[in-house]
């Protein structure tokens, strides 16, 4: 199982959980192989060129659907190089404010930004990450001047808002939730279609009055194009079974993710929707294609 990221992140943790359970049920060793680099493109490209025999799996995050719009050339076609198995789990981004800020909702943030154009910034984990694109999407749709300040990862972005160096942030759920629970950050809204199990009292963007802002960090499983339907169906059935196991579910939810376990057809449709959506946001936000 190829994971196109360095060890340590939530996608790698989930991949190791699933690989261990697949090893038990299939009675074949499933090893997680981290192949990081080029925003995930190196690992993804390896699987795009792998044999379609069911022995090579790919666990991706949202870079899979963002990179087609962010890079001039990538080593895969998001529609033709793979067969989607399942979006295993997803975690929304969360807009936050420092507790000293008078802003208590997304509507108040938008009104404040409109009243003082160019005065306020928002911290994000890095250009082209889903939190960064979420912040840019809000600015585009609400027609506000809210410039993202991209950091080198979620940790520094969260720390900047906790330390009141920036008034607002948009970051992924896992590194942000502990600070919200401790009162060091005020949550404004989550970018999921439904409220998150980790922050059930925080409204969604749609509930906050802003439709079309859905953005999740996905954890998706794919196989090379040409893999037989029998193998795909078997893998999907295993994913559904594995994520329903109490120990796996507890760990994944503990990482700040909600269990999805979508069908191959649902995941395929999601990939198409998200590639188109984020390519448009990258273009409209004026992000330089790499």
Coordinates of C-alpha atoms in Angstrom, one line a residue:
X1 CA 0.0 0.0 0.0
X2 CA 1.7 3.2 -1.2
X3 CA 1.1 6.4 0.8
X4 CA 2.5 9.4 -1.0
X5 CA 3.5 11.2 2.2
X6 CA 6.2 11.0 4.9
X7 CA 5.4 9.0 8.0
X8 CA 3.5 10.6 10.9
X9 CA 0.4 12.2 9.3
X10 CA -3.2 11.0 9.8
X11 CA -3.4 9.4 6.3
X12 CA -0.4 7.3 7.1
X13 CA -1.9 6.3 10.5
X14 CA -5.1 5.2 8.8
X15 CA -3.2 3.4 6.1
X16 CA -1.3 1.4 8.7
X17 CA -4.6 0.5 10.5
X18 CA -6.2 -0.7 7.3
X19 CA -3.1 -2.6 6.2
X20 CA -2.9 -4.5 9.4
X21 CA -6.5 -5.5 9.2
X22 CA -6.2 -6.5 5.5
X23 CA -3.2 -8.6 6.4
X24 CA -5.3 -10.5 9.0
X25 CA -8.3 -11.1 6.7
X26 CA -6.6 -11.7 3.4
X27 CA -3.8 -13.7 5.0
X28 CA -1.3 -11.9 2.9
X29 CA 1.2 -9.3 4.2
X30 CA 0.0 -5.7 3.3
X31 CA 2.9 -3.3 3.9
X32 CA 2.6 0.5 4.0
X33 CA 5.3 2.1 1.8
X34 CA 5.8 5.8 2.2
X35 CA 6.8 7.5 -1.1
X36 CA 6.7 11.2 -0.4
X37 CA 7.7 14.1 -2.7
X38 CA 6.3 16.7 -5.1
X39 CA 3.1 17.2 -3.2
X40 CA 2.2 13.5 -3.4
X41 CA 2.8 13.2 -7.1
X42 CA 5.8 10.8 -6.8
X43 CA 3.9 8.1 -4.9
X44 CA 0.7 8.6 -6.9
X45 CA 2.7 8.3 -10.2
X46 CA 4.3 5.0 -9.0
X47 CA 0.9 3.4 -8.6
X48 CA -0.4 4.9 -11.8
X49 CA 2.3 2.8 -13.6
X50 CA 2.0 -0.3 -11.4
X51 CA 0.4 -3.6 -12.4
X52 CA -3.3 -4.0 -12.2
X53 CA -3.1 -7.3 -10.2
X54 CA -4.5 -6.1 -6.9
X55 CA -1.1 -6.2 -5.2
X56 CA -0.5 -2.5 -5.3
X57 CA -2.9 -0.1 -3.5
X58 CA -2.8 3.6 -3.1
X59 CA -4.0 5.6 -0.1
X60 CA -4.4 9.3 -1.0
X61 CA -5.3 12.6 0.7
X62 CA -6.8 15.6 -0.9
X63 CA -3.7 16.5 -2.9
X64 CA -4.9 13.8 -5.3
X65 CA -7.8 16.1 -6.4
X66 CA -6.0 19.4 -5.9
X67 CA -2.8 18.7 -7.8
X68 CA -4.4 18.5 -11.3
X69 CA -5.2 22.2 -11.0
X70 CA -2.0 23.1 -9.1
X71 CA 0.6 21.6 -11.3
X72 CA 1.2 22.1 -15.1
X73 CA 2.2 18.4 -15.4
X74 CA 1.4 15.5 -13.1
X75 CA 2.3 11.8 -13.6
X76 CA -1.3 10.6 -13.5
X77 CA -4.8 11.2 -14.9
X78 CA -7.2 11.5 -11.9
X79 CA -10.0 9.9 -14.1
X80 CA -8.1 7.3 -16.1
X81 CA -5.1 6.1 -14.2
X82 CA -7.0 4.5 -11.3
X83 CA -10.1 2.8 -10.2
X84 CA -11.5 4.3 -7.0
X85 CA -12.3 1.8 -4.2
X86 CA -13.6 4.0 -1.4
X87 CA -13.2 7.4 0.3
X88 CA -12.5 5.7 3.6
X89 CA -12.8 8.8 5.9
X90 CA -12.9 12.5 5.7
X91 CA -12.1 15.5 8.0
X92 CA -13.3 19.0 7.4
X93 CA -11.4 22.2 7.7
X94 CA -12.3 24.6 10.5
X95 CA -12.3 28.4 10.5
X96 CA -11.1 29.8 13.8
X97 CA -10.6 33.1 15.5
X98 CA -8.4 34.1 18.5
X99 CA -10.6 34.2 21.6
X100 CA -9.8 37.9 22.0
X101 CA -11.5 38.7 18.6
X102 CA -15.0 40.1 18.7
X103 CA -15.8 37.8 15.7
X104 CA -18.0 34.8 16.8
X105 CA -19.3 33.6 13.4
X106 CA -18.4 33.4 9.7
X107 CA -20.9 36.1 8.9
X108 CA -19.2 38.4 11.4
X109 CA -15.8 37.7 9.9
X110 CA -17.2 38.5 6.4
X111 CA -18.8 41.7 7.6
X112 CA -15.6 42.8 9.4
X113 CA -13.5 42.1 6.3
X114 CA -15.9 44.1 4.2
X115 CA -15.8 47.0 6.5
X116 CA -12.0 47.2 6.4
X117 CA -10.8 45.9 3.1
X118 CA -7.2 44.6 3.1
X119 CA -6.8 44.9 6.9
X120 CA -7.3 41.3 7.9
X121 CA -5.4 38.1 7.0
X122 CA -6.0 34.4 7.7
X123 CA -3.5 31.7 8.4
X124 CA -3.4 28.5 6.4
X125 CA -1.0 25.5 6.3
X126 CA 0.4 26.2 2.8
X127 CA -0.5 27.2 -0.7
X128 CA -2.8 24.7 -2.4
X129 CA -3.7 22.8 0.8
X130 CA -7.5 22.3 1.2
X131 CA -7.6 24.8 4.2
X132 CA -5.8 27.4 2.1
X133 CA -8.2 26.8 -0.8
X134 CA -11.2 26.9 1.6
X135 CA -10.1 30.4 2.8
X136 CA -9.6 31.5 -0.8
X137 CA -13.0 30.1 -1.8
X138 CA -14.7 32.0 1.0
X139 CA -13.0 35.2 -0.1
X140 CA -14.0 34.7 -3.7
X141 CA -17.7 33.9 -3.0
X142 CA -18.2 36.5 -0.3
X143 CA -16.2 39.1 -2.3
X144 CA -13.9 40.0 0.6
X145 CA -10.3 41.0 0.8
X146 CA -9.0 38.3 3.2
X147 CA -5.5 37.4 2.2
X148 CA -4.3 33.9 3.2
X149 CA -0.9 33.8 4.9
X150 CA 0.4 30.3 4.1
X151 CA 2.7 28.6 6.6
X152 CA 4.9 25.5 6.3
X153 CA 2.3 23.2 7.7
X154 CA -0.7 23.1 10.0
X155 CA 1.3 23.4 13.2
X156 CA 2.8 26.8 12.6
X157 CA -0.5 28.1 11.1
X158 CA -2.5 27.0 14.2
X159 CA 0.3 28.4 16.5
X160 CA 0.1 31.8 14.8
X161 CA -3.6 32.2 15.6
X162 CA -3.2 30.7 19.1
X163 CA -0.4 33.3 19.7
X164 CA -2.6 36.1 18.3
X165 CA -0.1 36.8 15.6
X166 CA -3.0 36.5 13.2
X167 CA -6.7 37.0 14.0
X168 CA -8.1 34.2 12.0
X169 CA -7.1 30.7 10.7
X170 CA -8.4 28.0 8.5
X171 CA -6.8 24.6 9.2
X172 CA -7.5 20.9 9.2
X173 CA -9.5 19.5 12.1
X174 CA -6.9 17.1 13.7
X175 CA -4.2 19.7 14.7
X176 CA -6.9 22.4 15.6
X177 CA -9.4 20.5 17.7
X178 CA -7.2 20.3 20.9
X179 CA -6.8 24.1 20.9
X180 CA -10.5 24.6 20.5
X181 CA -11.3 22.2 23.3
X182 CA -8.8 24.0 25.5
X183 CA -10.3 27.4 24.8
X184 CA -7.2 28.7 23.0
X185 CA -9.1 29.1 19.7
X186 CA -12.7 30.0 18.9
X187 CA -14.3 27.8 16.2
X188 CA -16.5 29.7 13.6
X189 CA -17.5 26.9 11.2
X190 CA -16.5 23.6 9.7
X191 CA -16.4 23.0 6.0
X192 CA -18.1 19.6 6.0
X193 CA -21.6 19.0 4.6
X194 CA -22.7 17.8 8.0
X195 CA -21.5 18.7 11.5
X196 CA -18.3 17.0 12.6
X197 CA -18.5 14.3 15.4
X198 CA -15.4 15.9 16.9
X199 CA -17.0 19.4 17.1
X200 CA -20.8 18.8 17.2
X201 CA -21.6 22.3 18.4
X202 CA -19.8 24.0 15.6
X203 CA -22.0 24.9 12.6
X204 CA -21.3 24.0 9.0
X205 CA -20.5 26.7 6.5
X206 CA -24.0 26.2 4.9
X207 CA -25.6 26.5 8.3
X208 CA -23.6 29.7 8.8
X209 CA -25.1 31.1 5.6
X210 CA -22.5 30.2 3.0
X211 CA -23.4 27.4 0.5
X212 CA -21.0 25.6 -1.7
X213 CA -18.1 25.8 0.7
X214 CA -17.7 22.0 1.4
X215 CA -14.1 20.9 1.7
X216 CA -12.9 17.8 3.4
X217 CA -9.5 16.3 3.7
X218 CA -10.2 12.8 2.2
X219 CA -8.5 9.5 2.9
X220 CA -9.2 7.5 -0.3
X221 CA -8.1 4.1 -1.5
X222 CA -7.5 3.5 -5.2
X223 CA -6.0 0.7 -7.4
X224 CA -4.4 0.9 -10.8
X225 CA -6.7 1.1 -13.9
X226 CA -7.4 -2.3 -15.3
X227 CA -7.8 -4.0 -11.9
X228 CA -10.7 -6.5 -12.1
X229 CA -14.1 -5.7 -10.7
X230 CA -13.9 -8.7 -8.5
X231 CA -10.8 -7.4 -6.8
X232 CA -12.3 -3.9 -6.4
X233 CA -15.5 -5.3 -4.9
X234 CA -13.5 -7.5 -2.5
X235 CA -11.4 -4.5 -1.4
X236 CA -14.4 -2.3 -0.9
X237 CA -16.2 -4.9 1.1
X238 CA -13.1 -5.2 3.3
X239 CA -12.9 -1.5 3.8
X240 CA -16.6 -1.3 4.9
X241 CA -15.9 -4.2 7.3
X242 CA -12.7 -2.8 8.7
X243 CA -13.9 0.8 9.4
X244 CA -16.9 -0.6 11.3
X245 CA -14.6 -2.4 13.7
X246 CA -14.8 -0.6 17.1
X247 CA -11.0 -0.2 17.5
X248 CA -10.5 1.1 14.0
X249 CA -13.4 3.5 14.2
X250 CA -12.3 4.8 17.6
X251 CA -8.8 5.5 16.3
X252 CA -9.9 7.1 13.0
X253 CA -12.5 9.4 14.8
X254 CA -9.8 10.2 17.4
X255 CA -7.7 11.6 14.5
X256 CA -10.5 14.0 13.8
X257 CA -12.0 12.1 10.8
X258 CA -15.5 10.9 10.2
X259 CA -16.0 7.4 8.7
X260 CA -17.3 7.6 5.1
X261 CA -16.6 4.2 3.4
X262 CA -18.2 5.3 0.1
X263 CA -18.8 3.0 -2.8
X264 CA -16.4 3.0 -5.8
X265 CA -19.1 4.8 -7.8
X266 CA -19.6 7.5 -5.1
X267 CA -15.9 8.0 -4.8
X268 CA -15.4 8.3 -8.6
X269 CA -18.1 11.0 -8.7
X270 CA -16.5 12.8 -5.8
X271 CA -13.1 12.8 -7.5
X272 CA -14.6 14.4 -10.6
X273 CA -16.5 17.0 -8.6
X274 CA -13.5 18.0 -6.5
X275 CA -10.9 18.1 -9.3
X276 CA -13.2 20.5 -11.2
X277 CA -14.0 22.5 -8.1
X278 CA -10.4 23.0 -6.9
X279 CA -9.0 23.6 -10.4
X280 CA -11.5 26.5 -10.7
X281 CA -10.6 27.9 -7.3
X282 CA -6.9 27.8 -8.1
X283 CA -7.5 29.7 -11.3
X284 CA -9.9 32.2 -9.9
X285 CA -7.7 32.9 -6.9
X286 CA -4.7 33.6 -9.1
X287 CA -2.5 30.9 -7.6
X288 CA 0.5 30.4 -9.8
X289 CA 0.5 26.9 -11.3
X290 CA 3.7 25.1 -10.5

